[in-house]
Short mmCIF file of C-alpha atoms and ligand atoms in Angstrom, two decimals:
data_model
loop_
_atom_site.label_atom_id
_atom_site.label_comp_id
_atom_site.label_asym_id
_atom_site.label_seq_id
_atom_site.Cartn_x
_atom_site.Cartn_y
_atom_site.Cartn_z
CA MET M 537 0.00 0.00 0.00
CA ILE M 538 2.91 2.34 0.78
CA LEU M 539 4.56 1.41 -2.50
CA LEU M 540 1.33 2.29 -4.33
CA TYR M 541 1.17 5.63 -2.56
CA ARG M 542 4.77 6.34 -3.64
CA GLU M 543 3.88 5.45 -7.22
CA ILE M 544 0.59 7.35 -7.77
CA GLN M 545 0.20 9.40 -4.53
CA TRP M 546 -3.43 10.32 -3.60
CA ALA M 547 -4.87 8.51 -6.59
CA CYS M 548 -4.59 5.23 -4.68
CA PHE M 549 -7.15 6.26 -2.03
CA PRO M 550 -10.37 5.42 -3.97
CA GLY M 551 -8.98 1.87 -4.22
CA TYR M 552 -8.36 1.79 -0.47
CA VAL M 553 -11.95 2.95 0.17
CA ILE M 554 -13.26 0.06 -1.97
CA LEU M 555 -10.97 -2.27 -0.01
CA LEU M 556 -12.27 -0.92 3.32
CA PHE M 557 -15.83 -1.52 2.16
CA LEU M 558 -15.21 -5.03 0.80
CA ILE M 559 -13.27 -6.45 3.78
CA PRO M 560 -16.15 -6.13 6.33
CA VAL M 561 -18.59 -7.51 3.76
CA GLN M 562 -16.34 -10.52 3.27
CA GLY M 563 -15.87 -10.84 7.04
CA TRP M 564 -19.64 -10.90 7.52
CA MET M 565 -19.98 -13.53 4.80
CA GLY M 566 -17.32 -15.60 6.61
CA LYS M 567 -19.30 -15.33 9.84
CA CYS M 568 -22.46 -16.49 8.06
CA PHE M 569 -20.50 -19.44 6.71
CA ALA M 570 -19.21 -20.32 10.21
CA LYS M 571 -22.78 -20.39 11.56
CA LEU M 572 -24.03 -22.54 8.72
CA ARG M 573 -21.01 -24.85 9.07
CA HIS M 574 -21.95 -25.41 12.71
CA LYS M 575 -25.47 -26.40 11.75
CA THR M 576 -24.19 -28.70 8.97
CA ALA M 577 -21.91 -30.42 11.50
CA GLN M 578 -24.93 -31.19 13.70
CA PHE M 579 -26.71 -32.92 10.82
CA THR M 580 -23.50 -34.76 9.88
CA ASP M 581 -23.18 -36.03 13.47
CA GLU M 582 -26.78 -37.17 13.43
CA ARG M 583 -26.31 -38.98 10.10
CA VAL M 584 -23.09 -40.67 11.27
CA ALA M 585 -24.80 -41.80 14.50
CA VAL M 586 -27.73 -43.29 12.56
CA MET M 587 -25.35 -44.96 10.08
CA THR M 588 -23.28 -46.46 12.91
CA GLU M 589 -26.44 -47.81 14.50
CA ILE M 590 -27.55 -49.29 11.16
CA ILE M 591 -24.18 -50.93 10.53
CA THR M 592 -24.10 -52.38 14.05
CA GLY M 593 -27.60 -53.80 13.74
CA MET M 594 -27.31 -54.73 10.05
CA ARG M 595 -28.20 -58.37 10.70
CA VAL M 596 -31.48 -57.51 12.42
CA ILE M 597 -32.33 -54.91 9.76
CA LYS M 598 -31.74 -57.46 6.99
CA MET M 599 -33.65 -60.12 8.85
CA TYR M 600 -36.76 -57.95 9.23
CA ALA M 601 -36.28 -56.36 5.76
CA TRP M 602 -36.14 -52.88 7.29
CA GLU M 603 -33.60 -51.63 4.70
CA ASN M 604 -36.01 -49.18 3.03
CA ALA M 605 -37.35 -47.76 6.29
CA PHE M 606 -33.83 -47.12 7.59
CA GLY M 607 -32.73 -45.93 4.13
CA ASP M 608 -35.50 -43.30 4.29
CA VAL M 609 -34.35 -42.13 7.73
CA VAL M 610 -30.79 -41.67 6.44
CA LYS M 611 -32.05 -39.97 3.26
CA GLN M 612 -34.12 -37.53 5.32
CA ILE M 613 -31.14 -36.49 7.47
CA ARG M 614 -28.87 -36.38 4.41
CA LYS M 615 -31.41 -34.09 2.68
CA LEU M 616 -31.30 -31.66 5.60
CA GLU M 617 -27.50 -31.85 5.67
CA ILE M 618 -27.21 -31.15 1.93
CA ALA M 619 -29.69 -28.25 2.22
CA LYS M 620 -27.48 -26.65 4.89
CA MET M 621 -24.35 -27.32 2.80
CA ILE M 622 -25.92 -25.59 -0.21
CA THR M 623 -26.90 -22.58 1.94
CA ALA M 624 -23.35 -22.50 3.33
CA SER M 625 -21.92 -22.43 -0.20
CA TYR M 626 -23.65 -19.06 -0.98
CA PRO M 627 -21.40 -16.94 1.29
CA ILE M 628 -18.36 -18.82 -0.03
CA GLY M 629 -19.44 -18.11 -3.62
CA THR M 630 -20.13 -14.43 -2.87
CA ASN M 631 -16.71 -14.12 -1.25
CA LEU M 632 -15.04 -15.68 -4.28
CA LEU M 633 -16.95 -13.31 -6.58
CA LEU M 634 -15.96 -10.27 -4.53
CA GLY M 635 -12.37 -11.46 -4.52
CA LEU M 636 -12.36 -11.89 -8.29
CA TYR M 637 -14.08 -8.62 -9.30
CA GLY M 638 -12.86 -6.58 -6.34
CA ASN M 639 -9.38 -6.97 -7.75
CA ARG M 640 -10.40 -5.36 -11.08
CA LEU M 641 -12.41 -2.68 -9.29
CA LEU M 642 -9.35 -1.79 -7.26
CA ASP M 643 -6.89 -1.18 -10.11
CA VAL M 644 -9.48 0.41 -12.43
CA SER M 645 -10.51 2.92 -9.76
CA MET M 646 -6.88 3.81 -9.03
CA VAL M 647 -5.85 4.16 -12.70
CA ILE M 648 -8.92 6.32 -13.55
CA THR M 649 -8.33 8.60 -10.55
CA TYR M 650 -4.64 8.83 -11.45
CA ALA M 651 -5.47 9.69 -15.08
CA LEU M 652 -7.93 12.37 -13.99
CA THR M 653 -5.74 14.02 -11.37
CA THR M 654 -2.23 13.90 -12.83
CA ASN M 655 -0.83 16.43 -15.28
CA GLU M 656 1.95 14.15 -16.35
CA PRO M 657 1.55 11.68 -19.21
CA ILE M 658 0.48 8.19 -18.10
CA ARG M 659 3.34 5.77 -18.59
CA ALA M 660 3.03 2.03 -19.11
CA SER M 661 5.66 1.43 -16.40
CA THR M 662 3.42 3.18 -13.80
CA ILE M 663 0.28 1.26 -14.86
CA PHE M 664 2.06 -2.10 -14.74
CA VAL M 665 3.42 -1.39 -11.26
CA VAL M 666 -0.03 -0.23 -10.04
CA VAL M 667 -1.80 -3.30 -11.50
CA SER M 668 0.69 -5.78 -10.08
CA LEU M 669 0.69 -4.11 -6.63
CA CYS M 670 -3.15 -4.11 -6.65
CA ARG M 671 -3.07 -7.82 -7.45
CA VAL M 672 -0.83 -8.49 -4.45
CA ILE M 673 -3.10 -6.44 -2.16
CA SER M 674 -6.35 -7.98 -3.37
CA PHE M 675 -4.88 -11.47 -3.25
CA SER M 676 -3.98 -11.17 0.40
CA PHE M 677 -7.01 -9.12 1.53
CA MET M 678 -9.77 -10.57 -0.61
CA ARG M 679 -8.73 -14.16 -1.10
CA ARG M 680 -6.51 -15.15 1.80
CA ILE M 681 -8.39 -13.40 4.64
CA PRO M 682 -11.86 -14.80 3.72
CA ARG M 683 -10.29 -18.23 3.23
CA ALA M 684 -8.65 -17.91 6.67
CA ILE M 685 -12.04 -17.02 8.20
CA GLN M 686 -13.64 -20.03 6.49
CA LEU M 687 -10.90 -22.42 7.60
CA SER M 688 -10.83 -21.08 11.15
CA SER M 689 -14.59 -21.64 11.46
CA GLU M 690 -14.10 -25.26 10.34
CA CYS M 691 -11.20 -25.51 12.78
CA LEU M 692 -13.42 -24.10 15.55
CA VAL M 693 -16.00 -26.85 14.95
CA ALA M 694 -13.25 -29.50 15.24
CA VAL M 695 -11.75 -27.84 18.34
CA GLU M 696 -15.17 -27.72 20.00
CA ARG M 697 -15.63 -31.46 19.40
CA ILE M 698 -12.19 -32.28 20.79
CA GLU M 699 -12.87 -29.99 23.76
CA LYS M 700 -16.17 -31.79 24.44
CA LEU M 701 -14.34 -35.11 24.49
CA LEU M 702 -11.50 -33.86 26.67
CA LEU M 703 -13.91 -32.26 29.13
CA LEU M 704 -15.77 -35.52 29.70
CA GLU M 705 -15.71 -36.48 33.30
CA GLU M 706 -12.64 -38.44 34.35
CA ASN M 707 -13.08 -42.02 35.46
CA ARG M 708 -11.91 -41.33 38.97
CA GLU M 709 -9.34 -43.79 40.22
CA ASP M 710 -10.21 -44.52 43.77
CA ASP M 711 -7.24 -43.78 46.00
CA LYS M 712 -8.25 -46.71 48.16
CA SER M 713 -7.68 -49.09 45.25
CA GLU M 714 -3.98 -49.36 46.09
CA ILE M 715 -4.24 -51.82 48.91
CA GLU M 716 -1.13 -52.82 50.71
CA ASP M 717 -0.76 -56.30 52.12
CA GLY M 718 -1.12 -55.24 55.74
CA GLU M 719 -4.33 -53.30 55.15
CA LEU M 720 -6.54 -56.34 54.78
CA SER M 721 -6.72 -58.83 57.60
CA GLU M 722 -5.08 -62.22 57.10
CA GLY M 723 -6.90 -64.33 54.52
CA THR M 724 -9.33 -61.57 53.49
CA LYS M 725 -9.40 -60.70 49.81
CA ILE M 726 -12.30 -58.26 49.61
CA GLU M 727 -13.61 -56.14 52.44
CA ALA M 728 -16.59 -53.82 52.09
CA LYS M 729 -17.71 -51.61 54.97
CA GLY M 730 -20.86 -49.54 54.66
CA VAL M 731 -20.43 -49.11 50.91
CA CYS M 732 -22.89 -46.77 49.16
CA CYS M 733 -22.73 -46.35 45.38
CA SER M 734 -24.80 -44.56 42.79
CA TRP M 735 -24.70 -44.62 39.00
CA ASN M 736 -26.07 -41.11 38.93
CA GLU M 737 -23.79 -38.72 40.82
CA GLU M 738 -26.46 -36.03 41.14
CA SER M 739 -29.12 -38.39 42.44
CA THR M 740 -29.46 -38.77 46.19
CA ALA M 741 -30.87 -42.31 45.87
CA SER M 742 -28.09 -44.91 45.96
CA THR M 743 -27.95 -48.06 43.85
CA LEU M 744 -26.09 -49.86 46.64
CA LYS M 745 -26.83 -48.93 50.24
CA ASP M 746 -24.70 -49.74 53.26
CA ILE M 747 -23.12 -52.90 51.86
CA SER M 748 -20.74 -54.70 54.22
CA PHE M 749 -19.22 -58.10 53.58
CA GLU M 750 -15.92 -59.93 53.43
CA VAL M 751 -14.59 -62.47 50.97
CA LYS M 752 -11.90 -64.80 52.31
CA SER M 753 -9.32 -66.71 50.27
CA ASP M 754 -10.67 -69.85 48.56
CA GLN M 755 -14.26 -68.77 49.32
CA LEU M 756 -17.19 -69.02 46.95
CA THR M 757 -19.54 -66.13 47.62
CA ALA M 758 -22.91 -66.31 45.88
CA VAL M 759 -24.92 -63.16 45.29
CA VAL M 760 -28.64 -63.59 44.76
CA GLY M 761 -31.59 -61.28 44.50
CA PRO M 762 -34.31 -60.15 42.10
CA VAL M 763 -33.56 -58.39 38.80
CA GLY M 764 -32.41 -54.81 39.30
CA CYS M 765 -31.51 -55.23 42.99
CA GLY M 766 -27.88 -54.28 42.30
CA LYS M 767 -26.01 -57.59 41.90
CA SER M 768 -24.12 -56.47 38.78
CA SER M 769 -23.59 -53.03 40.36
CA LEU M 770 -21.95 -54.71 43.35
CA LEU M 771 -19.42 -56.42 41.06
CA MET M 772 -18.95 -53.16 39.15
CA SER M 773 -18.07 -51.39 42.38
CA ILE M 774 -15.40 -54.03 43.09
CA ILE M 775 -13.78 -53.44 39.69
CA LYS M 776 -14.05 -49.64 40.28
CA GLU M 777 -16.46 -49.05 37.40
CA LEU M 778 -19.00 -47.76 39.88
CA PRO M 779 -17.44 -45.19 42.23
CA VAL M 780 -17.88 -45.69 45.96
CA LYS M 781 -19.70 -42.64 47.43
CA LYS M 782 -19.51 -43.65 51.06
CA GLY M 783 -17.80 -46.35 53.07
CA SER M 784 -14.70 -48.31 52.16
CA LEU M 785 -14.12 -51.10 49.70
CA LYS M 786 -10.74 -52.82 49.81
CA VAL M 787 -9.71 -55.33 47.19
CA GLY M 788 -6.50 -57.26 47.78
CA GLY M 789 -5.19 -58.41 44.42
CA SER M 790 -5.92 -58.45 40.71
CA VAL M 791 -9.49 -59.06 39.62
CA SER M 792 -10.98 -60.88 36.61
CA PHE M 793 -14.55 -60.12 35.68
CA ALA M 794 -16.88 -62.09 33.42
CA ALA M 795 -19.65 -59.62 32.61
CA GLN M 796 -23.34 -60.44 32.39
CA GLN M 797 -23.41 -59.26 28.78
CA PRO M 798 -20.74 -61.44 27.15
CA TRP M 799 -18.41 -59.63 24.85
CA VAL M 800 -16.19 -60.90 22.03
CA PHE M 801 -13.98 -58.96 19.64
CA SER M 802 -13.04 -59.63 16.01
CA GLY M 803 -10.37 -62.28 16.13
CA THR M 804 -9.90 -66.00 16.61
CA VAL M 805 -11.46 -67.90 19.51
CA ARG M 806 -7.97 -68.42 20.90
CA GLU M 807 -7.17 -64.68 20.74
CA ASN M 808 -10.47 -63.98 22.50
CA ILE M 809 -9.57 -66.32 25.33
CA LEU M 810 -5.87 -65.39 25.63
CA PHE M 811 -6.62 -61.65 25.42
CA GLY M 812 -2.97 -60.84 24.85
CA LYS M 813 -1.56 -63.39 27.26
CA GLU M 814 1.02 -65.98 26.28
CA PHE M 815 -0.38 -69.24 24.86
CA ARG M 816 0.21 -72.21 27.14
CA LYS M 817 -1.25 -75.33 25.60
CA LYS M 818 -1.96 -77.33 28.75
CA LYS M 819 -3.56 -74.41 30.60
CA PHE M 820 -5.57 -73.44 27.51
CA GLU M 821 -6.89 -76.96 26.98
CA ARG M 822 -7.82 -77.33 30.62
CA ILE M 823 -9.70 -74.04 30.62
CA VAL M 824 -11.50 -74.92 27.38
CA ASN M 825 -12.46 -78.21 28.97
CA VAL M 826 -13.75 -76.79 32.26
CA CYS M 827 -15.69 -74.08 30.45
CA ALA M 828 -17.44 -76.76 28.36
CA LEU M 829 -16.06 -75.27 25.16
CA LYS M 830 -14.28 -78.36 23.84
CA ARG M 831 -17.22 -79.64 21.79
CA ASP M 832 -17.96 -76.15 20.40
CA LEU M 833 -14.37 -75.77 19.25
CA ASP M 834 -14.50 -79.18 17.57
CA LEU M 835 -17.63 -78.12 15.68
CA LEU M 836 -16.16 -74.80 14.54
CA PRO M 837 -14.53 -74.94 11.07
CA ASP M 838 -11.00 -74.09 12.23
CA GLY M 839 -11.26 -75.04 15.90
CA ASP M 840 -9.80 -72.41 18.20
CA GLN M 841 -8.40 -70.59 15.14
CA THR M 842 -11.91 -69.81 13.82
CA MET M 843 -12.52 -66.11 13.35
CA ILE M 844 -15.41 -64.79 15.42
CA GLY M 845 -16.98 -61.40 15.93
CA GLU M 846 -17.86 -58.90 13.23
CA ARG M 847 -15.79 -60.51 10.49
CA GLY M 848 -16.22 -64.12 11.51
CA VAL M 849 -18.82 -66.67 12.52
CA THR M 850 -21.63 -65.68 14.85
CA LEU M 851 -21.62 -67.38 18.22
CA SER M 852 -24.64 -68.14 20.35
CA GLY M 853 -25.15 -66.26 23.62
CA GLY M 854 -24.08 -69.34 25.58
CA GLN M 855 -20.88 -69.74 23.56
CA LYS M 856 -20.02 -66.08 24.05
CA ALA M 857 -20.67 -66.41 27.80
CA ARG M 858 -18.33 -69.41 28.02
CA ILE M 859 -15.62 -67.65 26.01
CA ASN M 860 -15.93 -64.73 28.45
CA LEU M 861 -15.63 -67.12 31.33
CA ALA M 862 -12.59 -68.79 29.75
CA ARG M 863 -10.98 -65.35 29.29
CA ALA M 864 -11.53 -64.52 32.96
CA LEU M 865 -10.00 -67.84 33.96
CA TYR M 866 -7.01 -67.60 31.63
CA ASP M 867 -6.04 -64.23 33.11
CA GLY M 868 -5.14 -66.07 36.31
CA SER M 869 -6.11 -63.18 38.60
CA ASP M 870 -6.23 -63.37 42.39
CA ILE M 871 -10.00 -62.81 42.51
CA VAL M 872 -12.66 -63.86 39.99
CA LEU M 873 -16.05 -62.16 39.63
CA LEU M 874 -18.68 -64.01 37.63
CA ASP M 875 -21.85 -62.16 36.70
CA ASP M 876 -24.50 -64.78 36.07
CA PRO M 877 -22.48 -67.02 33.71
CA LEU M 878 -24.86 -69.95 34.26
CA SER M 879 -28.02 -68.27 32.96
CA ALA M 880 -26.95 -68.24 29.30
CA VAL M 881 -26.27 -71.97 29.17
CA ASP M 882 -28.59 -74.97 29.53
CA SER M 883 -28.81 -76.76 32.85
CA GLU M 884 -26.45 -79.64 31.83
CA VAL M 885 -23.70 -77.29 30.66
CA GLY M 886 -24.40 -75.05 33.65
CA ARG M 887 -23.83 -77.96 36.00
CA HIS M 888 -20.62 -78.89 34.18
CA ILE M 889 -19.34 -75.30 34.47
CA PHE M 890 -20.27 -75.10 38.13
CA ASP M 891 -18.61 -78.41 39.02
CA LYS M 892 -15.54 -78.35 36.84
CA CYS M 893 -14.90 -74.64 36.67
CA ILE M 894 -16.30 -72.81 39.68
CA MET M 895 -15.81 -75.63 42.20
CA GLY M 896 -12.92 -77.30 40.37
CA TYR M 897 -10.52 -75.06 38.49
CA LEU M 898 -11.29 -72.06 40.70
CA ALA M 899 -11.43 -74.06 43.94
CA ASP M 900 -8.47 -72.16 45.41
CA THR M 901 -9.49 -68.73 44.15
CA PRO M 902 -11.76 -66.32 46.02
CA ARG M 903 -14.73 -65.88 43.72
CA ILE M 904 -18.06 -64.11 43.68
CA LEU M 905 -20.82 -65.70 41.64
CA VAL M 906 -24.00 -63.84 40.81
CA THR M 907 -26.64 -66.43 40.06
CA HIS M 908 -30.33 -67.14 39.80
CA GLN M 909 -29.79 -70.89 40.02
CA LEU M 910 -30.71 -71.53 43.61
CA GLN M 911 -29.68 -75.20 43.44
CA TYR M 912 -26.03 -74.15 43.62
CA LEU M 913 -26.41 -72.11 46.80
CA ALA M 914 -25.86 -75.01 49.19
CA THR M 915 -22.27 -75.30 47.99
CA ALA M 916 -21.47 -71.61 48.52
CA ASP M 917 -19.37 -70.68 51.55
CA GLN M 918 -21.31 -67.45 51.85
CA ILE M 919 -24.52 -66.19 50.30
CA ILE M 920 -25.30 -62.50 50.02
CA VAL M 921 -28.99 -61.82 49.50
CA LEU M 922 -29.60 -58.42 47.94
CA LYS M 923 -32.89 -56.57 47.80
CA ASP M 924 -33.33 -53.00 46.55
CA GLY M 925 -29.58 -52.42 46.78
CA GLN M 926 -29.37 -53.53 50.40
CA ILE M 927 -28.16 -56.72 52.01
CA GLU M 928 -31.22 -58.64 53.13
CA GLY M 929 -29.24 -61.53 54.53
CA LYS M 930 -25.73 -62.93 54.64
CA GLY M 931 -24.39 -66.36 55.59
CA THR M 932 -24.56 -69.99 54.55
CA LEU M 933 -27.71 -71.54 53.18
CA ASN M 934 -28.53 -73.13 56.53
CA GLU M 935 -28.03 -69.88 58.42
CA LEU M 936 -30.21 -67.99 55.99
CA THR M 937 -33.04 -70.53 56.03
CA GLU M 938 -32.90 -70.52 59.82
CA LYS M 939 -33.30 -66.75 59.70
CA GLY M 940 -36.44 -67.40 57.65
CA ILE M 941 -35.33 -66.03 54.29
CA ASP M 942 -37.57 -67.49 51.61
CA PHE M 943 -35.42 -67.57 48.48
CA ALA M 944 -38.19 -68.62 46.12
CA LYS M 945 -40.39 -65.74 47.31
CA LEU M 946 -37.49 -63.30 47.16
CA MET M 947 -36.85 -64.11 43.53
CA SER M 948 -40.52 -64.58 42.65
CA ASN M 949 -40.64 -61.51 40.45
CA ASP M 950 -37.77 -62.98 38.49
CA GLU M 951 -38.57 -64.84 35.27
CA SER M 952 -35.32 -66.76 35.28
CA VAL M 953 -36.31 -68.66 38.39
CA GLU M 954 -38.75 -70.63 36.32
CA GLU M 955 -36.06 -71.35 33.74
CA ALA M 956 -33.70 -72.48 36.44
CA GLY M 957 -35.88 -75.48 37.10
CA GLY M 958 -34.90 -76.76 40.53
CA THR M 959 -35.32 -73.77 42.77
CA SER M 960 -36.42 -75.63 45.83
CA LEU M 961 -33.97 -75.90 48.65
CA ILE M 962 -34.48 -79.66 48.88
CA HIS M 963 -33.08 -79.74 45.36
CA ALA M 964 -30.21 -77.49 46.46
CA ARG M 965 -29.21 -79.73 49.35
CA SER M 966 -29.36 -82.96 47.33
CA TYR M 967 -27.29 -81.19 44.72
CA LYS M 968 -24.61 -80.36 47.29
CA MET M 969 -24.21 -84.03 48.15
CA ARG M 970 -23.80 -85.00 44.49
CA ASN M 971 -21.48 -82.08 43.89
CA GLN M 972 -19.08 -83.22 46.58
CA GLU M 973 -18.61 -86.57 44.83
CA GLN M 974 -18.16 -84.90 41.43
CA LYS M 975 -15.58 -82.49 42.81
CA GLU M 976 -13.45 -85.32 44.10
CA GLU M 977 -13.77 -87.12 40.76
CA PHE M 978 -12.75 -84.02 38.88
CA LEU M 979 -9.74 -83.28 41.04
CA GLN M 980 -8.50 -86.77 40.32
CA GLN M 981 -8.95 -86.35 36.53
CA PRO M 982 -8.47 -82.68 35.78
CA ASN M 983 -8.05 -83.07 32.01
CA GLU M 984 -10.86 -85.44 31.35
CA ASN M 985 -12.75 -84.48 28.26
CA ALA M 986 -16.09 -84.47 29.99
CA SER M 987 -17.74 -81.70 28.07
CA GLN M 988 -18.08 -83.88 24.97
CA LYS M 989 -20.99 -85.85 26.32
CA LEU M 990 -22.91 -82.67 26.96
CA PHE M 991 -23.45 -82.00 23.28
CA LYS M 992 -25.21 -83.83 20.53
CA ALA M 993 -24.05 -83.49 16.94
CA GLU M 994 -26.48 -81.76 14.59
CA GLU M 995 -28.45 -84.13 12.39
CA LYS M 996 -28.15 -83.50 8.65
CA LYS M 997 -29.95 -85.10 5.72
CA LYS M 998 -28.84 -85.13 2.09
CA GLY M 999 -31.20 -85.25 -0.89
CA ASP M 1000 -32.90 -83.32 -3.71
CA VAL M 1001 -35.66 -80.76 -3.60
CA ASN M 1002 -38.59 -81.48 -5.86
CA GLY M 1003 -38.71 -79.18 -8.95
CA CYS M 1004 -42.41 -78.26 -8.50
CA LEU M 1005 -41.47 -76.59 -5.24
N1 LIG E 1110 -24.18 -49.02 33.60
C1 LIG E 1110 -25.20 -48.51 34.27
N2 LIG E 1110 -25.49 -47.18 34.19
C2 LIG E 1110 -26.53 -46.65 34.87
N3 LIG E 1110 -27.34 -47.34 35.68
C3 LIG E 1110 -27.12 -48.66 35.81
C4 LIG E 1110 -26.04 -49.32 35.11
N4 LIG E 1110 -26.06 -50.63 35.44
C5 LIG E 1110 -27.10 -50.79 36.29
N5 LIG E 1110 -27.74 -49.61 36.51
C6 LIG E 1110 -28.91 -49.40 37.40
O1 LIG E 1110 -28.58 -49.92 38.67
C7 LIG E 1110 -29.69 -50.63 39.21
C8 LIG E 1110 -29.24 -52.03 39.57
O2 LIG E 1110 -28.99 -52.74 38.37
P1 LIG E 1110 -28.11 -54.06 38.28
O3 LIG E 1110 -26.94 -53.92 39.18
O4 LIG E 1110 -27.83 -54.33 36.85
O5 LIG E 1110 -29.11 -55.15 38.85
P2 LIG E 1110 -29.04 -56.72 38.77
O6 LIG E 1110 -27.72 -57.13 38.23
O7 LIG E 1110 -29.30 -57.16 40.17
O8 LIG E 1110 -30.18 -57.13 37.87
C9 LIG E 1110 -30.79 -50.60 38.18
O9 LIG E 1110 -31.71 -49.63 38.58
C10 LIG E 1110 -30.11 -50.20 36.90
O10 LIG E 1110 -30.95 -49.40 36.12
MG1 LIG E 1111 -27.17 -58.02 36.57
#
């Protein structure tokens, strides 16, 4: 601008006035674009969320032939998104237009003013210098600045998203989680004293209220109670997923957790069980055996090398539950938490898992088993009965029945009791007697391939289909 002034003196000012007028206009256009870009991003987010949901549930959508209905939902959001994108392109177009013609307007106005005001002859050298300097000015003011505004608004949208993610509440690591050996009394692995937890921090109502119990080494602790009473939440609080609001919860050692909703990732069955740990054949085979997975692996096309998950074969709920259980076992942690692993499998397999795995392989490990199968309670060293997030009773089966706790009534609003079959305590006690014999048998033959008899091979028939069909 100074160079221009030196070249044509006051004649450059009309050009500067045009520049002063165009820059705010372009700035305003940039602001409009930023606003519209924000709105477009909202529709894009919505579309991506719907698409993710569709891709995740593709099997169900295909099965019910809902493709068109979901296609219409996506089309509708896409339409709104495109409409906003088109509106956002108007300020960009106007800015480009102003940049293109503003440049001409600038040098023409300066040259005309110079021609009208100067007494000297107009030389080509002056005009060339003026035109090229105008080009430099308009390029930086009319092209680069609006582009910078446009890019910074896009950048702002991205920064806001990153900020939202970074400002998410931290998963608070409980200071009490670092338990030193001396802090827990001899032989105690978990100690809860007046624990209160809540999934909703703002809510005053607690999910778990005044929970106190102890789990000793080698103990099987069973947790029972109706649906929604807080059994899973209790296990979650032990693995620090659910923060403790009040009281103290001490856990002495590493914890493995087999969740109620079994989870597998894309990979081979073996990778799913090892979960990054080193493969040890004998241990792996024993775990597969105790988790009643042997027969399943034999039926799978590539055995334990079969791909499962999104890009592999689909497993049944029971198979997933047993793979989860096997993963928890393979980890070899000091404490094992099992959230209802027996409900996803039939009673025969359930019995096998309870005998060979929970009472066999894990015999020396402190373990907490959430279950609805009351027939297993007689074998538990300790039973915790939960109701509405509170401990209704605690002790062995005999102690609890003496106290007058009616298990069948307690769980009566629970559908799974019916599925469990033998809920009566007579059944539970007779089961304990049989279980004792089976445990001894198992400990003598730890690698026996017992799971095989639990399955029956699928029957297949070969033949032709009639043409008139
Ligand atoms: N991940 C979670 N986030 C929020 N609330 C939860 C979560 N898990 C459980 N809850 C709530 O905690 C209460 C107890 O549930 P849960 O522990 O799953 O019961 P149970 O395992 O005995 O059926 C329920 O009211 C449930 O809605
Ligand atoms: Mg649960």
